[in-house]
Structure formats: structure tokens, C-alpha cells
Amino acid sequence: GTVTQATSKSTVVTLNKPCGQITMNSAALAANAAVTFTLNNSLVTLTDIVVASTVTLTSYRVEARINAAGQVGIRVTNVSAGSLSEALKINFAIIKGEIS
């Protein structure tokens, strides 16, 4: 599945798929700055693992963590020396887990 942020890089998105692509808003992100947004996904549980990465751009670091059942926090950091204004594409996948 795919989803696009509507108004800013911190806008919440919803995509109830086990994997997909998020297109971020193209607002500016300053050098060495970070922004966090929430991915609402009803398939995510507290025992899962979510991985996220940029499609091609290397000027960003992307981290994902499960905030709560159904919510993933995605943090994007501009690791370049200048401000960037790109509609960054992030791929994500849910790895189903279980505590035994």
C-alpha cells in the first residue's frame, strides 16, 4: 500500500497494510534536524518489529519504533550539511513477533 502526508513532515498517516510506502510532505527539514510522525496501522502489535528505510536518498536516517498497538513512530533525520525539501519516500515492513 501507499500513503502520502498531506500538510507537513509531522502529519500522521494511516496505512493498514503489512508493508508499504509513505511519501512524506516536501516541507524543508534543516541540516541535522529531525522530525517524527506517527504511522497508524491496525496490524501492528506490541510484539512486532517494524523496519523502515528510505527508497534511494542517503541524506536521511530513518528509525521506526512501536509506540502502542496500532501506532508506529517514525523519526527522520537530515544528516546532510544543508536544508532539504524533498518528498522523501520511506518503505516499511512489519515483522510479526511473539513472546514465548
mmCIF file of N, CA and C in Angstrom:
data_model
loop_
_atom_site.group_PDB
_atom_site.id
_atom_site.type_symbol
_atom_site.label_atom_id
_atom_site.label_comp_id
_atom_site.label_asym_id
_atom_site.label_seq_id
_atom_site.Cartn_x
_atom_site.Cartn_y
_atom_site.Cartn_z
ATOM 1 N N GLY A 1 0.815 -1.184 0.000
ATOM 2 C CA GLY A 1 0.000 0.000 0.000
ATOM 3 C C GLY A 1 0.860 1.249 0.000
ATOM 4 N N THR A 2 0.240 2.358 -0.294
ATOM 5 C CA THR A 2 0.936 3.643 -0.297
ATOM 6 C C THR A 2 0.081 4.695 0.391
ATOM 7 N N VAL A 3 0.750 5.700 0.944
ATOM 8 C CA VAL A 3 0.068 6.825 1.570
ATOM 9 C C VAL A 3 0.988 8.043 1.449
ATOM 10 N N THR A 4 0.374 9.232 1.367
ATOM 11 C CA THR A 4 1.136 10.481 1.253
ATOM 12 C C THR A 4 0.735 11.428 2.375
ATOM 13 N N GLN A 5 1.730 12.047 3.006
ATOM 14 C CA GLN A 5 1.448 13.057 4.028
ATOM 15 C C GLN A 5 0.814 14.274 3.377
ATOM 16 N N ALA A 6 -0.201 14.819 4.035
ATOM 17 C CA ALA A 6 -0.971 15.908 3.434
ATOM 18 C C ALA A 6 -0.359 17.295 3.641
ATOM 19 N N THR A 7 0.025 17.643 4.863
ATOM 20 C CA THR A 7 0.330 19.053 5.122
ATOM 21 C C THR A 7 1.726 19.366 5.646
ATOM 22 N N SER A 8 2.397 18.437 6.289
ATOM 23 C CA SER A 8 3.744 18.704 6.813
ATOM 24 C C SER A 8 4.465 17.385 7.034
ATOM 25 N N LYS A 9 5.760 17.468 7.364
ATOM 26 C CA LYS A 9 6.528 16.253 7.618
ATOM 27 C C LYS A 9 6.153 15.581 8.946
ATOM 28 N N SER A 10 5.388 16.254 9.795
ATOM 29 C CA SER A 10 4.970 15.648 11.068
ATOM 30 C C SER A 10 3.515 15.171 11.032
ATOM 31 N N THR A 11 2.866 15.255 9.883
ATOM 32 C CA THR A 11 1.464 14.844 9.752
ATOM 33 C C THR A 11 1.322 13.331 9.910
ATOM 34 N N VAL A 12 0.353 12.916 10.711
ATOM 35 C CA VAL A 12 0.037 11.498 10.916
ATOM 36 C C VAL A 12 -0.477 10.897 9.618
ATOM 37 N N VAL A 13 -0.070 9.651 9.346
ATOM 38 C CA VAL A 13 -0.591 8.912 8.194
ATOM 39 C C VAL A 13 -1.183 7.597 8.672
ATOM 40 N N THR A 14 -2.106 7.053 7.894
ATOM 41 C CA THR A 14 -2.724 5.762 8.214
ATOM 42 C C THR A 14 -2.607 4.844 7.008
ATOM 43 N N LEU A 15 -2.079 3.647 7.239
ATOM 44 C CA LEU A 15 -1.979 2.633 6.202
ATOM 45 C C LEU A 15 -2.031 1.269 6.881
ATOM 46 N N ASN A 16 -3.136 0.572 6.720
ATOM 47 C CA ASN A 16 -3.347 -0.715 7.379
ATOM 48 C C ASN A 16 -2.947 -1.865 6.457
ATOM 49 N N LYS A 17 -1.644 -1.934 6.179
ATOM 50 C CA LYS A 17 -1.051 -2.972 5.332
ATOM 51 C C LYS A 17 0.198 -3.503 6.032
ATOM 52 N N PRO A 18 0.604 -4.755 5.759
ATOM 53 C CA PRO A 18 1.800 -5.293 6.408
ATOM 54 C C PRO A 18 3.098 -4.672 5.911
ATOM 55 N N CYS A 19 3.060 -4.041 4.742
ATOM 56 C CA CYS A 19 4.213 -3.313 4.217
ATOM 57 C C CYS A 19 3.695 -2.237 3.281
ATOM 58 N N GLY A 20 4.530 -1.253 3.035
ATOM 59 C CA GLY A 20 4.073 -0.184 2.165
ATOM 60 C C GLY A 20 5.090 0.906 2.000
ATOM 61 N N GLN A 21 4.623 1.987 1.357
ATOM 62 C CA GLN A 21 5.488 3.132 1.101
ATOM 63 C C GLN A 21 4.774 4.412 1.517
ATOM 64 N N ILE A 22 5.489 5.224 2.280
ATOM 65 C CA ILE A 22 4.990 6.520 2.734
ATOM 66 C C ILE A 22 5.742 7.588 1.956
ATOM 67 N N THR A 23 5.009 8.495 1.321
ATOM 68 C CA THR A 23 5.628 9.656 0.684
ATOM 69 C C THR A 23 5.440 10.828 1.623
ATOM 70 N N MET A 24 6.561 11.347 2.117
ATOM 71 C CA MET A 24 6.493 12.458 3.055
ATOM 72 C C MET A 24 6.185 13.759 2.332
ATOM 73 N N ASN A 25 5.681 14.729 3.071
ATOM 74 C CA ASN A 25 5.463 16.072 2.566
ATOM 75 C C ASN A 25 6.817 16.667 2.186
ATOM 76 N N SER A 26 6.841 17.592 1.238
ATOM 77 C CA SER A 26 8.112 18.153 0.760
ATOM 78 C C SER A 26 8.561 19.398 1.525
ATOM 79 N N ALA A 27 8.024 19.631 2.702
ATOM 80 C CA ALA A 27 8.455 20.772 3.517
ATOM 81 C C ALA A 27 9.945 20.662 3.850
ATOM 82 N N ALA A 28 10.568 21.801 4.109
ATOM 83 C CA ALA A 28 12.006 21.842 4.400
ATOM 84 C C ALA A 28 12.315 21.169 5.744
ATOM 85 N N LEU A 29 13.456 20.504 5.775
ATOM 86 C CA LEU A 29 13.999 19.937 7.010
ATOM 87 C C LEU A 29 15.442 20.428 7.101
ATOM 88 N N ALA A 30 15.733 21.209 8.133
ATOM 89 C CA ALA A 30 17.046 21.838 8.282
ATOM 90 C C ALA A 30 18.150 20.802 8.460
ATOM 91 N N ALA A 31 19.372 21.221 8.198
ATOM 92 C CA ALA A 31 20.537 20.358 8.395
ATOM 93 C C ALA A 31 20.577 19.860 9.835
ATOM 94 N N ASN A 32 20.815 18.580 10.004
ATOM 95 C CA ASN A 32 20.924 17.919 11.306
ATOM 96 C C ASN A 32 19.647 17.983 12.141
ATOM 97 N N ALA A 33 18.530 18.345 11.534
ATOM 98 C CA ALA A 33 17.250 18.384 12.245
ATOM 99 C C ALA A 33 16.522 17.056 12.066
ATOM 100 N N ALA A 34 15.617 16.778 13.009
ATOM 101 C CA ALA A 34 14.820 15.554 12.947
ATOM 102 C C ALA A 34 13.350 15.897 13.089
ATOM 103 N N VAL A 35 12.522 15.057 12.514
ATOM 104 C CA VAL A 35 11.075 15.181 12.647
ATOM 105 C C VAL A 35 10.518 13.784 12.891
ATOM 106 N N THR A 36 9.468 13.724 13.708
ATOM 107 C CA THR A 36 8.820 12.446 13.994
ATOM 108 C C THR A 36 7.356 12.538 13.598
ATOM 109 N N PHE A 37 6.853 11.464 12.991
ATOM 110 C CA PHE A 37 5.435 11.385 12.693
ATOM 111 C C PHE A 37 4.931 10.000 13.051
ATOM 112 N N THR A 38 3.625 9.861 13.145
ATOM 113 C CA THR A 38 3.007 8.594 13.515
ATOM 114 C C THR A 38 2.401 7.921 12.305
ATOM 115 N N LEU A 39 2.666 6.624 12.198
ATOM 116 C CA LEU A 39 2.006 5.762 11.230
ATOM 117 C C LEU A 39 0.973 4.958 12.004
ATOM 118 N N ASN A 40 -0.301 5.194 11.734
ATOM 119 C CA ASN A 40 -1.358 4.363 12.316
ATOM 120 C C ASN A 40 -1.526 3.141 11.434
ATOM 121 N N ASN A 41 -1.436 1.957 12.055
ATOM 122 C CA ASN A 41 -1.539 0.710 11.311
ATOM 123 C C ASN A 41 -2.139 -0.336 12.233
ATOM 124 N N SER A 42 -3.360 -0.749 11.941
ATOM 125 C CA SER A 42 -4.085 -1.681 12.816
ATOM 126 C C SER A 42 -3.450 -3.066 12.888
ATOM 127 N N LEU A 43 -2.501 -3.374 12.033
ATOM 128 C CA LEU A 43 -1.855 -4.685 12.032
ATOM 129 C C LEU A 43 -0.697 -4.779 13.029
ATOM 130 N N VAL A 44 -0.239 -3.644 13.558
ATOM 131 C CA VAL A 44 0.926 -3.616 14.451
ATOM 132 C C VAL A 44 0.528 -3.962 15.879
ATOM 133 N N THR A 45 1.253 -4.909 16.474
ATOM 134 C CA THR A 45 1.071 -5.243 17.890
ATOM 135 C C THR A 45 2.373 -4.954 18.632
ATOM 136 N N LEU A 46 2.322 -5.011 19.935
ATOM 137 C CA LEU A 46 3.492 -4.673 20.757
ATOM 138 C C LEU A 46 4.635 -5.671 20.636
ATOM 139 N N THR A 47 4.376 -6.863 20.124
ATOM 140 C CA THR A 47 5.444 -7.860 19.991
ATOM 141 C C THR A 47 6.069 -7.874 18.596
ATOM 142 N N ASP A 48 5.614 -7.013 17.715
ATOM 143 C CA ASP A 48 6.130 -6.968 16.347
ATOM 144 C C ASP A 48 7.400 -6.132 16.256
ATOM 145 N N ILE A 49 8.017 -6.193 15.099
ATOM 146 C CA ILE A 49 9.154 -5.350 14.755
ATOM 147 C C ILE A 49 8.779 -4.620 13.473
ATOM 148 N N VAL A 50 9.059 -3.332 13.418
ATOM 149 C CA VAL A 50 8.807 -2.562 12.201
ATOM 150 C C VAL A 50 10.148 -2.036 11.699
ATOM 151 N N VAL A 51 10.441 -2.303 10.440
ATOM 152 C CA VAL A 51 11.650 -1.774 9.815
ATOM 153 C C VAL A 51 11.241 -0.724 8.788
ATOM 154 N N ALA A 52 12.049 0.313 8.679
ATOM 155 C CA ALA A 52 11.761 1.391 7.729
ATOM 156 C C ALA A 52 13.071 1.891 7.147
ATOM 157 N N SER A 53 13.027 2.277 5.869
ATOM 158 C CA SER A 53 14.216 2.811 5.224
ATOM 159 C C SER A 53 13.810 3.719 4.078
ATOM 160 N N THR A 54 14.732 4.608 3.685
ATOM 161 C CA THR A 54 14.470 5.461 2.528
ATOM 162 C C THR A 54 14.605 4.623 1.264
ATOM 163 N N VAL A 55 13.948 5.074 0.221
ATOM 164 C CA VAL A 55 13.996 4.328 -1.029
ATOM 165 C C VAL A 55 15.361 4.475 -1.689
ATOM 166 N N THR A 56 15.853 5.692 -1.869
ATOM 167 C CA THR A 56 17.138 5.869 -2.561
ATOM 168 C C THR A 56 18.031 6.930 -1.942
ATOM 169 N N LEU A 57 17.482 7.882 -1.231
ATOM 170 C CA LEU A 57 18.265 9.021 -0.759
ATOM 171 C C LEU A 57 19.092 8.664 0.471
ATOM 172 N N THR A 58 20.337 9.101 0.489
ATOM 173 C CA THR A 58 21.233 8.772 1.595
ATOM 174 C C THR A 58 21.460 9.941 2.537
ATOM 175 N N SER A 59 20.758 11.048 2.333
ATOM 176 C CA SER A 59 20.935 12.225 3.178
ATOM 177 C C SER A 59 20.062 12.180 4.423
ATOM 178 N N TYR A 60 19.406 11.056 4.655
ATOM 179 C CA TYR A 60 18.480 10.926 5.781
ATOM 180 C C TYR A 60 18.754 9.641 6.560
ATOM 181 N N ARG A 61 18.475 9.678 7.857
ATOM 182 C CA ARG A 61 18.443 8.482 8.697
ATOM 183 C C ARG A 61 16.988 8.285 9.087
ATOM 184 N N VAL A 62 16.506 7.054 8.994
ATOM 185 C CA VAL A 62 15.114 6.738 9.323
ATOM 186 C C VAL A 62 15.106 5.675 10.405
ATOM 187 N N GLU A 63 14.323 5.923 11.463
ATOM 188 C CA GLU A 63 14.180 4.980 12.568
ATOM 189 C C GLU A 63 12.691 4.767 12.835
ATOM 190 N N ALA A 64 12.334 3.536 13.169
ATOM 191 C CA ALA A 64 10.933 3.227 13.479
ATOM 192 C C ALA A 64 10.866 2.517 14.821
ATOM 193 N N ARG A 65 9.818 2.832 15.585
ATOM 194 C CA ARG A 65 9.588 2.131 16.851
ATOM 195 C C ARG A 65 8.083 2.056 17.094
ATOM 196 N N ILE A 66 7.672 1.015 17.773
ATOM 197 C CA ILE A 66 6.249 0.850 18.070
ATOM 198 C C ILE A 66 5.946 1.650 19.329
ATOM 199 N N ASN A 67 5.034 2.608 19.198
ATOM 200 C CA ASN A 67 4.618 3.443 20.328
ATOM 201 C C ASN A 67 3.529 2.774 21.148
ATOM 202 N N ALA A 68 2.630 2.082 20.472
ATOM 203 C CA ALA A 68 1.488 1.403 21.091
ATOM 204 C C ALA A 68 0.917 0.465 20.040
ATOM 205 N N ALA A 69 0.034 -0.411 20.456
ATOM 206 C CA ALA A 69 -0.623 -1.274 19.480
ATOM 207 C C ALA A 69 -1.301 -0.390 18.441
ATOM 208 N N GLY A 70 -0.973 -0.624 17.179
ATOM 209 C CA GLY A 70 -1.569 0.157 16.107
ATOM 210 C C GLY A 70 -0.881 1.465 15.796
ATOM 211 N N GLN A 71 0.231 1.778 16.470
ATOM 212 C CA GLN A 71 0.924 3.055 16.227
ATOM 213 C C GLN A 71 2.432 2.864 16.153
ATOM 214 N N VAL A 72 3.005 3.374 15.070
ATOM 215 C CA VAL A 72 4.448 3.324 14.878
ATOM 216 C C VAL A 72 4.956 4.759 14.781
ATOM 217 N N GLY A 73 5.980 5.068 15.563
ATOM 218 C CA GLY A 73 6.640 6.363 15.456
ATOM 219 C C GLY A 73 7.779 6.250 14.466
ATOM 220 N N ILE A 74 7.829 7.134 13.491
ATOM 221 C CA ILE A 74 8.913 7.142 12.514
ATOM 222 C C ILE A 74 9.639 8.472 12.633
ATOM 223 N N ARG A 75 10.938 8.379 12.885
ATOM 224 C CA ARG A 75 11.785 9.569 13.042
ATOM 225 C C ARG A 75 12.701 9.673 11.835
ATOM 226 N N VAL A 76 12.717 10.847 11.231
ATOM 227 C CA VAL A 76 13.549 11.108 10.059
ATOM 228 C C VAL A 76 14.507 12.235 10.408
ATOM 229 N N THR A 77 15.796 11.985 10.208
ATOM 230 C CA THR A 77 16.822 12.978 10.496
ATOM 231 C C THR A 77 17.560 13.337 9.211
ATOM 232 N N ASN A 78 17.709 14.625 8.965
ATOM 233 C CA ASN A 78 18.502 15.121 7.844
ATOM 234 C C ASN A 78 19.968 15.083 8.292
ATOM 235 N N VAL A 79 20.754 14.190 7.713
ATOM 236 C CA VAL A 79 22.157 14.052 8.111
ATOM 237 C C VAL A 79 23.099 14.801 7.163
ATOM 238 N N SER A 80 22.533 15.633 6.308
ATOM 239 C CA SER A 80 23.363 16.404 5.378
ATOM 240 C C SER A 80 23.759 17.740 6.018
ATOM 241 N N ALA A 81 24.577 18.490 5.299
ATOM 242 C CA ALA A 81 25.057 19.788 5.793
ATOM 243 C C ALA A 81 24.138 20.942 5.414
ATOM 244 N N GLY A 82 23.040 20.661 4.712
ATOM 245 C CA GLY A 82 22.148 21.736 4.287
ATOM 246 C C GLY A 82 20.687 21.363 4.458
ATOM 247 N N SER A 83 19.836 22.366 4.351
ATOM 248 C CA SER A 83 18.391 22.158 4.419
ATOM 249 C C SER A 83 17.923 21.396 3.182
ATOM 250 N N LEU A 84 16.996 20.456 3.371
ATOM 251 C CA LEU A 84 16.474 19.656 2.265
ATOM 252 C C LEU A 84 14.960 19.778 2.208
ATOM 253 N N SER A 85 14.420 19.879 1.012
ATOM 254 C CA SER A 85 12.965 19.993 0.802
ATOM 255 C C SER A 85 12.531 18.946 -0.214
ATOM 256 N N GLU A 86 12.503 17.708 0.215
ATOM 257 C CA GLU A 86 12.176 16.608 -0.685
ATOM 258 C C GLU A 86 10.971 15.838 -0.178
ATOM 259 N N ALA A 87 10.222 15.291 -1.108
ATOM 260 C CA ALA A 87 9.119 14.390 -0.761
ATOM 261 C C ALA A 87 9.722 12.992 -0.596
ATOM 262 N N LEU A 88 10.388 12.804 0.534
ATOM 263 C CA LEU A 88 11.102 11.568 0.833
ATOM 264 C C LEU A 88 10.160 10.377 0.813
ATOM 265 N N LYS A 89 10.582 9.282 0.207
ATOM 266 C CA LYS A 89 9.799 8.045 0.195
ATOM 267 C C LYS A 89 10.413 7.072 1.191
ATOM 268 N N ILE A 90 9.567 6.532 2.049
ATOM 269 C CA ILE A 90 10.000 5.585 3.078
ATOM 270 C C ILE A 90 9.266 4.270 2.874
ATOM 271 N N ASN A 91 10.017 3.188 2.761
ATOM 272 C CA ASN A 91 9.425 1.851 2.724
ATOM 273 C C ASN A 91 9.396 1.311 4.148
ATOM 274 N N PHE A 92 8.317 0.589 4.490
ATOM 275 C CA PHE A 92 8.254 -0.048 5.804
ATOM 276 C C PHE A 92 7.711 -1.466 5.679
ATOM 277 N N ALA A 93 8.054 -2.281 6.666
ATOM 278 C CA ALA A 93 7.526 -3.651 6.729
ATOM 279 C C ALA A 93 7.351 -4.028 8.196
ATOM 280 N N ILE A 94 6.287 -4.743 8.458
ATOM 281 C CA ILE A 94 6.011 -5.263 9.802
ATOM 282 C C ILE A 94 6.476 -6.715 9.830
ATOM 283 N N ILE A 95 7.305 -7.029 10.809
ATOM 284 C CA ILE A 95 7.725 -8.403 11.044
ATOM 285 C C ILE A 95 6.946 -8.878 12.256
ATOM 286 N N LYS A 96 6.074 -9.843 12.055
ATOM 287 C CA LYS A 96 5.223 -10.332 13.136
ATOM 288 C C LYS A 96 6.068 -11.067 14.164
ATOM 289 N N GLY A 97 5.845 -10.750 15.427
ATOM 290 C CA GLY A 97 6.599 -11.362 16.507
ATOM 291 C C GLY A 97 5.684 -11.912 17.576
ATOM 292 N N GLU A 98 6.258 -12.698 18.468
ATOM 293 C CA GLU A 98 5.510 -13.279 19.571
ATOM 294 C C GLU A 98 6.472 -13.536 20.716
ATOM 295 N N ILE A 99 6.017 -13.294 21.899
ATOM 296 C CA ILE A 99 6.827 -13.568 23.079
ATOM 297 C C ILE A 99 6.508 -14.987 23.518
ATOM 298 N N SER A 100 7.551 -15.815 23.642
ATOM 299 C CA SER A 100 7.295 -17.217 24.022
ATOM 300 C C SER A 100 7.820 -17.511 25.409
#
